[in-house]
Short mmCIF file of C-alpha atoms and ligand atoms in Angstrom, two decimals:
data_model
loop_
_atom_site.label_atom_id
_atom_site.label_comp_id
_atom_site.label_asym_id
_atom_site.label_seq_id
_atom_site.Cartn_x
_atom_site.Cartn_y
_atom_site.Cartn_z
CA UNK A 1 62.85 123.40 107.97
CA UNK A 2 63.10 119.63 107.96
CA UNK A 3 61.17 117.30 109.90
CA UNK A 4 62.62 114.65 111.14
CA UNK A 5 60.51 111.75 111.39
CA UNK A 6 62.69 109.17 113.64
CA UNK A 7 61.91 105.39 112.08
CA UNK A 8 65.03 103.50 113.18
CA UNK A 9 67.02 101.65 110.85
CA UNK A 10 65.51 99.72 108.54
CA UNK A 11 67.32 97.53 105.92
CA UNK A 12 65.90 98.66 102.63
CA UNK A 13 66.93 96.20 99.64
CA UNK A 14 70.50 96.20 100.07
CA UNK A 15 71.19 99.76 101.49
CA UNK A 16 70.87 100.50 104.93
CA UNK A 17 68.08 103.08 105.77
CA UNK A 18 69.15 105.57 109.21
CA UNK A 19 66.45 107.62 109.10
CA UNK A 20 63.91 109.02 106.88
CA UNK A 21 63.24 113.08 106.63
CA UNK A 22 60.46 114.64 105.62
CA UNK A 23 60.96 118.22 103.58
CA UNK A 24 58.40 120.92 104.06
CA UNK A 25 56.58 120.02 100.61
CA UNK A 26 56.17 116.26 101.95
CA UNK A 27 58.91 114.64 99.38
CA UNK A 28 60.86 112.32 101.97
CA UNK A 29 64.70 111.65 101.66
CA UNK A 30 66.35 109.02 103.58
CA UNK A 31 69.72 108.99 104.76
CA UNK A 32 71.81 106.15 103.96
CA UNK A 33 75.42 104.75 104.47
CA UNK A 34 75.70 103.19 101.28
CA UNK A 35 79.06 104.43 99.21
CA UNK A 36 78.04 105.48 95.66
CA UNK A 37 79.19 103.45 92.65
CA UNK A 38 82.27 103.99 91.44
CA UNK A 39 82.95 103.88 87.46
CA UNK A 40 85.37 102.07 86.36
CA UNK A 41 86.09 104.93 83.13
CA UNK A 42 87.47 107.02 86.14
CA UNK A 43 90.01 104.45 87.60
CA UNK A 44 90.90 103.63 83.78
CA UNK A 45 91.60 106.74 83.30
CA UNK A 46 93.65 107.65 86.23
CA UNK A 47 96.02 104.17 84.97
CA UNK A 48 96.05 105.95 81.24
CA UNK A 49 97.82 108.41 82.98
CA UNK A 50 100.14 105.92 84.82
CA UNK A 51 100.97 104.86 81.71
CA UNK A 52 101.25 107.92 80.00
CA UNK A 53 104.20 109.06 82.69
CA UNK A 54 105.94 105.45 82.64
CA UNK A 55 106.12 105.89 78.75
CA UNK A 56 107.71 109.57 78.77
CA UNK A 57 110.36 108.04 81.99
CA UNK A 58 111.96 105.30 80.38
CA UNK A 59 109.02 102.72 80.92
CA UNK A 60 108.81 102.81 84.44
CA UNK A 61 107.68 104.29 87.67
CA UNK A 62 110.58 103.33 90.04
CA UNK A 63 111.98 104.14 93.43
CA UNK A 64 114.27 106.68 92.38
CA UNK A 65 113.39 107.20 88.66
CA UNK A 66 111.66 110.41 87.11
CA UNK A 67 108.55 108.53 86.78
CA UNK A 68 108.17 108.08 90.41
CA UNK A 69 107.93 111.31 91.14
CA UNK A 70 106.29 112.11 88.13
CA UNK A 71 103.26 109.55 89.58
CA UNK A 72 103.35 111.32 92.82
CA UNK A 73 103.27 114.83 92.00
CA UNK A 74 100.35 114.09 89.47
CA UNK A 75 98.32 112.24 92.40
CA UNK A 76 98.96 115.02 95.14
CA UNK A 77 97.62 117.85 92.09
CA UNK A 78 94.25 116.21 91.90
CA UNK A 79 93.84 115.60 95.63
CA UNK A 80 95.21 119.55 96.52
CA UNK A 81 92.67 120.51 93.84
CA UNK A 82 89.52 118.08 95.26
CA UNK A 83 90.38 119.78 98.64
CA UNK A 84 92.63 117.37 100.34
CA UNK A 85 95.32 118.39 102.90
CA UNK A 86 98.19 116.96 100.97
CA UNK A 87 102.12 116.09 102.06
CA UNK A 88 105.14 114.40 100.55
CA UNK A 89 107.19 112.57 103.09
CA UNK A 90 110.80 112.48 101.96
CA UNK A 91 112.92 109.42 103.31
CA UNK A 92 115.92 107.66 102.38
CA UNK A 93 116.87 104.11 100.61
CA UNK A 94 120.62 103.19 100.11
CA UNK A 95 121.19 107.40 99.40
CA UNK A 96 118.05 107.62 97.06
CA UNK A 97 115.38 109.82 97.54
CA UNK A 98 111.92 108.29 97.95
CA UNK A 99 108.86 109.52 98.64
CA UNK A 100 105.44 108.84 100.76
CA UNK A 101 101.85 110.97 99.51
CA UNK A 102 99.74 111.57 102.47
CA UNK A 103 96.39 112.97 101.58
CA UNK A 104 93.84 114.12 104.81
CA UNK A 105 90.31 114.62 104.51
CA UNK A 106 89.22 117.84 106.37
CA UNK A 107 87.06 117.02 108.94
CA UNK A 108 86.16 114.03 111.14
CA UNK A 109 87.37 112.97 114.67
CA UNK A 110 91.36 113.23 114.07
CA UNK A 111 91.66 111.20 117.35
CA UNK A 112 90.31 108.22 115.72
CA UNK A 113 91.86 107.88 112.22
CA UNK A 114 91.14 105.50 108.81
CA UNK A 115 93.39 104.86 106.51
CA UNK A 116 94.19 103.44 103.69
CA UNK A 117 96.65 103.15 100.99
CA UNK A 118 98.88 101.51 98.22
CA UNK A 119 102.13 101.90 96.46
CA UNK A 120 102.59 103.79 93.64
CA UNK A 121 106.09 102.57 92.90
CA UNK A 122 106.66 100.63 90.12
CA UNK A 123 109.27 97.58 89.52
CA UNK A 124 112.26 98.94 87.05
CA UNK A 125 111.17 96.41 84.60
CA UNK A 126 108.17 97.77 83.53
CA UNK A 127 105.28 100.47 83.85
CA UNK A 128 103.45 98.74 86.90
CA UNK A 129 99.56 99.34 86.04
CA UNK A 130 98.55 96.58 87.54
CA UNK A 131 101.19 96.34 90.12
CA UNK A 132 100.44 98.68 91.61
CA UNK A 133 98.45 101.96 89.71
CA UNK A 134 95.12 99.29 90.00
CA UNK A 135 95.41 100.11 93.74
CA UNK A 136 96.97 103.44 93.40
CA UNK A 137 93.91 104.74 91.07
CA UNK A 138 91.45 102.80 92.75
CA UNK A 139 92.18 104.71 96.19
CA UNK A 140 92.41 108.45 93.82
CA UNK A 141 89.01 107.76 92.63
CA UNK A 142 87.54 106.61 95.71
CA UNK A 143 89.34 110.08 97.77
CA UNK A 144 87.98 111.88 94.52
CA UNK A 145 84.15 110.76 95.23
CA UNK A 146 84.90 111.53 98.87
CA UNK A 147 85.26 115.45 98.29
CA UNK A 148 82.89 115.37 95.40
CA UNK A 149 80.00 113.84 97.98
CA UNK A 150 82.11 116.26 100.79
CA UNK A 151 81.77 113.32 103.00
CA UNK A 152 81.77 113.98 106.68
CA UNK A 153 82.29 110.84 108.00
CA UNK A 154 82.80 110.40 111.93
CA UNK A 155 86.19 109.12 111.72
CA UNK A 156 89.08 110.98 109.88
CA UNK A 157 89.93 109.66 106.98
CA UNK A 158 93.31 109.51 105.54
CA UNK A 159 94.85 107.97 102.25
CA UNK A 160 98.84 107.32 101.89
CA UNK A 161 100.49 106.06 98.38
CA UNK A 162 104.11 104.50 99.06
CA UNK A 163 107.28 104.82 97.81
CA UNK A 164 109.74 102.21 97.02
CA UNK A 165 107.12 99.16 98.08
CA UNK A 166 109.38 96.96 95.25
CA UNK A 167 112.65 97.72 97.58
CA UNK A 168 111.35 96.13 100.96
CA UNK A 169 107.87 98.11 101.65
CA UNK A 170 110.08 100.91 102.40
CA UNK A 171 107.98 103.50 102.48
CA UNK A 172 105.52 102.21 104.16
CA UNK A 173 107.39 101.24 106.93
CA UNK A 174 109.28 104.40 106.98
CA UNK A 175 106.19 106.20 107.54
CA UNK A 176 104.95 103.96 110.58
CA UNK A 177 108.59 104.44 111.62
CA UNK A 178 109.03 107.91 111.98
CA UNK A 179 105.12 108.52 113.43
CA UNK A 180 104.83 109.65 116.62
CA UNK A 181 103.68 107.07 118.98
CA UNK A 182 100.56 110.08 119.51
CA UNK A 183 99.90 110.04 116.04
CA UNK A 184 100.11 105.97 115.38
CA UNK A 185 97.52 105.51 118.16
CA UNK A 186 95.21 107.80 116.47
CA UNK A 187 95.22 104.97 113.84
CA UNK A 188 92.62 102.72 114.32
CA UNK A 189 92.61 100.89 111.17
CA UNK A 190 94.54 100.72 107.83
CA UNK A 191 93.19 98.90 104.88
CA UNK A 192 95.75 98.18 101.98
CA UNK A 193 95.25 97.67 98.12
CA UNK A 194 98.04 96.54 96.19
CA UNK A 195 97.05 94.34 92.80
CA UNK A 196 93.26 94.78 92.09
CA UNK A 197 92.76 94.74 88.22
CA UNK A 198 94.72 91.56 87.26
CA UNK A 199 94.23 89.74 83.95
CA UNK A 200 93.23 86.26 84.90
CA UNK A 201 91.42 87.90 88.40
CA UNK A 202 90.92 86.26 91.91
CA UNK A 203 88.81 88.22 94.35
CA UNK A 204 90.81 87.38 97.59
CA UNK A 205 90.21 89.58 100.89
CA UNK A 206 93.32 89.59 103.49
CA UNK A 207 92.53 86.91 106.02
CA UNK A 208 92.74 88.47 110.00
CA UNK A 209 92.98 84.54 111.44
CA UNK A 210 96.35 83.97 112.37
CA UNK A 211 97.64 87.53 111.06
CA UNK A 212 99.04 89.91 113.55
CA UNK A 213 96.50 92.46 113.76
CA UNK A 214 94.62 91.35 111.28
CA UNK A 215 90.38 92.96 111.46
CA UNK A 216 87.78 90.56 111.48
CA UNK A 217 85.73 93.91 110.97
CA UNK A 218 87.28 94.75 107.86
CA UNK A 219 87.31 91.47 106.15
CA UNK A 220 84.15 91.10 106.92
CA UNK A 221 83.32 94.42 105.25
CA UNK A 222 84.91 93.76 102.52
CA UNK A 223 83.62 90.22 102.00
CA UNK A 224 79.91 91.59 102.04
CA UNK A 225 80.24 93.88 99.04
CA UNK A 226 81.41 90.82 96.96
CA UNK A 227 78.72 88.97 98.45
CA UNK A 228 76.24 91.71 97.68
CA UNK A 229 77.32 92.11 93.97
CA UNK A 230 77.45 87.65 93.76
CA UNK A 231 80.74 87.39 93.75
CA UNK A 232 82.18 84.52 95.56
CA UNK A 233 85.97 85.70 97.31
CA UNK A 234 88.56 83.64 98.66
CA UNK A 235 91.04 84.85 102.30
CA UNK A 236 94.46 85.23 101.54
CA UNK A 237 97.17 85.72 104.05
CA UNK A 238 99.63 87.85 102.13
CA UNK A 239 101.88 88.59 105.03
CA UNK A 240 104.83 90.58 104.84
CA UNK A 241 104.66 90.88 101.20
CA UNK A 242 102.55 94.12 100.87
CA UNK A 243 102.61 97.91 102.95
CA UNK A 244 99.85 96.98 105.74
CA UNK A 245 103.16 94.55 107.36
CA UNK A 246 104.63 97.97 108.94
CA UNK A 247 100.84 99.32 110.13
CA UNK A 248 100.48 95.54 111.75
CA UNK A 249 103.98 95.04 113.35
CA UNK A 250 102.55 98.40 114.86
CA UNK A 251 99.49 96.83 116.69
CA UNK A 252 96.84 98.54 113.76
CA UNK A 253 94.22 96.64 112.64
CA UNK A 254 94.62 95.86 108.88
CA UNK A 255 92.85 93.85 106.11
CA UNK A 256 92.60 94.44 102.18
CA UNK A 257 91.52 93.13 98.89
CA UNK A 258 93.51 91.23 96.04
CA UNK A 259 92.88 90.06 92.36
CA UNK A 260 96.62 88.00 92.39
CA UNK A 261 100.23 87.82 91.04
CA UNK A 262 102.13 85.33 90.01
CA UNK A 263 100.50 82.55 91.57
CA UNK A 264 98.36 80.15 88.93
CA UNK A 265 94.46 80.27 88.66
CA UNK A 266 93.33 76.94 89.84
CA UNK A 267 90.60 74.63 88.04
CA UNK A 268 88.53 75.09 90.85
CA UNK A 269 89.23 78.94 91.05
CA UNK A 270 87.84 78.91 87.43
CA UNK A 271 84.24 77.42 88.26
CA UNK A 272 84.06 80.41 91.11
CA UNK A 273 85.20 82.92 88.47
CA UNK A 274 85.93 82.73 85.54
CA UNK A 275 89.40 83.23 83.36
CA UNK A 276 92.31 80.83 82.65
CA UNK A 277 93.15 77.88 84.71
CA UNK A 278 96.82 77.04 84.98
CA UNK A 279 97.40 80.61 83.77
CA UNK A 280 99.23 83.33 86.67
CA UNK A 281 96.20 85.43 88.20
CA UNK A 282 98.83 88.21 86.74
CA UNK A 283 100.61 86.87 83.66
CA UNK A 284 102.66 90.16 83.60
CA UNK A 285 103.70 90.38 86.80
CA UNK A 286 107.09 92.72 87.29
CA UNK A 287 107.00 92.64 84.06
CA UNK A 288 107.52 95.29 81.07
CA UNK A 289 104.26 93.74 79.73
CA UNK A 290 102.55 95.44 82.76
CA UNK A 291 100.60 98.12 80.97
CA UNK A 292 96.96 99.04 80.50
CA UNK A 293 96.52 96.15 78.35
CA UNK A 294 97.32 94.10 81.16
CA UNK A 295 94.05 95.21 83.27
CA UNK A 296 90.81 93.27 83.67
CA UNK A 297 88.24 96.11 83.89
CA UNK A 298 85.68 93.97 85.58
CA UNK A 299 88.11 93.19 88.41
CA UNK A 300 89.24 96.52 88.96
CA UNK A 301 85.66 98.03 89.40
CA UNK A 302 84.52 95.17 91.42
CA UNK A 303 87.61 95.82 94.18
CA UNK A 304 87.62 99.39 93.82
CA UNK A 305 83.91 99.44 94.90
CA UNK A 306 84.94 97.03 97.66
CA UNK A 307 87.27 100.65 98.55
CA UNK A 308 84.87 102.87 98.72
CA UNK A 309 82.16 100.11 100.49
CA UNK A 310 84.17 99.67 103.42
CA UNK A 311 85.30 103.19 104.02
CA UNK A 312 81.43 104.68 103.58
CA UNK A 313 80.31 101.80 105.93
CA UNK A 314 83.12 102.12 108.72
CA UNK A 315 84.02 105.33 109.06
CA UNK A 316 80.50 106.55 110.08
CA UNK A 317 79.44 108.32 106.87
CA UNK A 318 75.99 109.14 105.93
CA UNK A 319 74.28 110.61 103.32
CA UNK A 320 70.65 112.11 102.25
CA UNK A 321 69.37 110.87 99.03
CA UNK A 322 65.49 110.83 97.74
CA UNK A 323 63.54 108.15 99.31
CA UNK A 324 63.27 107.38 95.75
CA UNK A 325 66.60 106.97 94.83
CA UNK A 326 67.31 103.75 97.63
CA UNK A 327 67.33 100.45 96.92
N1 DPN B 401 103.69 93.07 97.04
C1 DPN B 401 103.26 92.92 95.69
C2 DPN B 401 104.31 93.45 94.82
O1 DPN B 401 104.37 94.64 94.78
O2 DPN B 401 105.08 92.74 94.20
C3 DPN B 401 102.73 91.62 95.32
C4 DPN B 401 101.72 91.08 96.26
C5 DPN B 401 100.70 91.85 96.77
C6 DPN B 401 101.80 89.78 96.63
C7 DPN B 401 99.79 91.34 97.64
C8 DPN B 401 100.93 89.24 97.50
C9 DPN B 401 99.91 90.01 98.00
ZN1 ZN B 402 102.66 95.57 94.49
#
């Protein structure tokens, strides 16, 4: 039997203590919200595999090429096999097949639903790793940890990987499209991840001023990992040009992380963190040069842990470690 000795919470070096229990032989564990870390070797090796399918399918992972649904049917086996509720949404775009991965985690309150997601879609003109299997294997390795810690976090948690982003966010916006107005407003919240391991890296968090339906909550989430690990981020308002547009024209509450496209890396960007000024945050982007060489490991584990930080910390999740094992 465990005795539970009721402290209240207590902020214990950077993790956040709920409660402390005592086990019969005296040895007290503590539950905490903190995520676990996420290695980077895992993400890597989830793009190796990105890369492996692109290079069999012509190069790419495209709307309506074999590696597209090459990507998706090798993310839905490890999810089914981790213990996910898995589906593939068909839809439509100009009479090609495309396809949406929805992955639920058992458990939770299904009224009150997180999610987040990415495209897996690649351009035509090249393999997409960066654009967008950072995101895409980011979000895996995160849903991965989730069953491997079998998380039961208070809210539901669901993860979605889009089809045919490249084409107009179609996808995306098919899914919101075709939801039941029930089953939207069981959405509280979608976070999106599209571009996190670029070259020349910018740590930018979606800004929710003066975006409709953009979370204060979530960028502010997501802006205290960074500032827990020392690294300085920037707000970006990226708009209509990634898949959270279709879960905000729907009244959801969105927000997200970046590490930068095309845009150059400014002098002042360079004193904050490092890399190239002048140079595109993404050199390679929609490019054929948009392989696994063209990933900055550092930046990929730094927003992939911003992932799995915000969806420990919101979605009501605790855990019981040793006492000894906090801080
Ligand atoms: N929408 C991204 C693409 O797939 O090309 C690029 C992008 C992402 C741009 C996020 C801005 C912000
Ligand atoms: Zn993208």
């Amino acid at each position: 039997m465990k005795i539970r000795a009721t402290v209240g919470s207590v902020a214990l070096a950077s993790t956040l203590v709920l409660g402390v229990l005592t086990t019969p032989s005296g040895a007290a564990t503590v539950e905490v919200a903190a995520a676990p870390t996420i290695p980077v070797s895992a993400v890597q090796e989830h793009l190796n595999q990105f890369q492996r399918i692109a290079t069999a399918n012509g190069g790419n992972r495209a709307h309506g090429r074999p590696g597209f649904k090459a990507s998706v049917d090798h993310v839905k086996a490890k999810l089914d096999a981790a213990g996910y509720q898995t589906k593939v949404l068909e839809f439509t775009n100009w009479g090609t097949k495309g396809y949406n991965l929805i992955a639920d985690w058992p458990g939770g309150d299904e009224n009150n639903v997180l999610m987040a997601g990415g495209h897996l879609d690649s351009v035509g003109s090249g393999p997409g790793i960066n654009d967008n299997g950072s995101g895409s294997a980011g979000l895996l390795e995160v849903a991965l940890t989730v069953s491997k810690q079998q998380l039961k976090p208070k809210q539901h948690l669901r993860f979605g990987w889009w089809g045919a982003e490249e084409l107009g966010l179609v996808g995306s916006t098919n899914y919101v499209r075709t939801l039941p107005a029930t089953e939207k407003s069981k959405i509280k919240g979608y976070l999106n991840f599209d571009m996190t391991g670029s070259p020349n890296p910018a740590y930018f968090v979606y800004d929710s001023q003066g975006q409709p339906s953009g979370s204060a909550k979530f960028q502010a989430s997501l802006e205290s990992y960074f500032k827990s690990i020392n690294v300085p981020t920037e707000t970006v308002k990226v708009g209509g040009r990634s898949d959270h547009a279709a879960f905000a024209d729907a009244g959801i509450p969105t927000g997200g992380t970046f590490s930068g496209a095309e845009v150059r890396k400014t002098a002042a960007q360079v004193q904050k963190w490092g890399g190239q000024a002048g140079v595109a945050f993404d050199r390679c982007y929609h490019q054929s040069c948009d392989t696994t060489s063209n990933i900055n490991a550092q930046s990929l584990e730094r927003h992939t842990n911003a992932i799995a930080h915000t969806i420990w910390t919101l979605s009501g999740t605790t855990r019981t470690v040793p006492a000894g094992a906090v801080g």
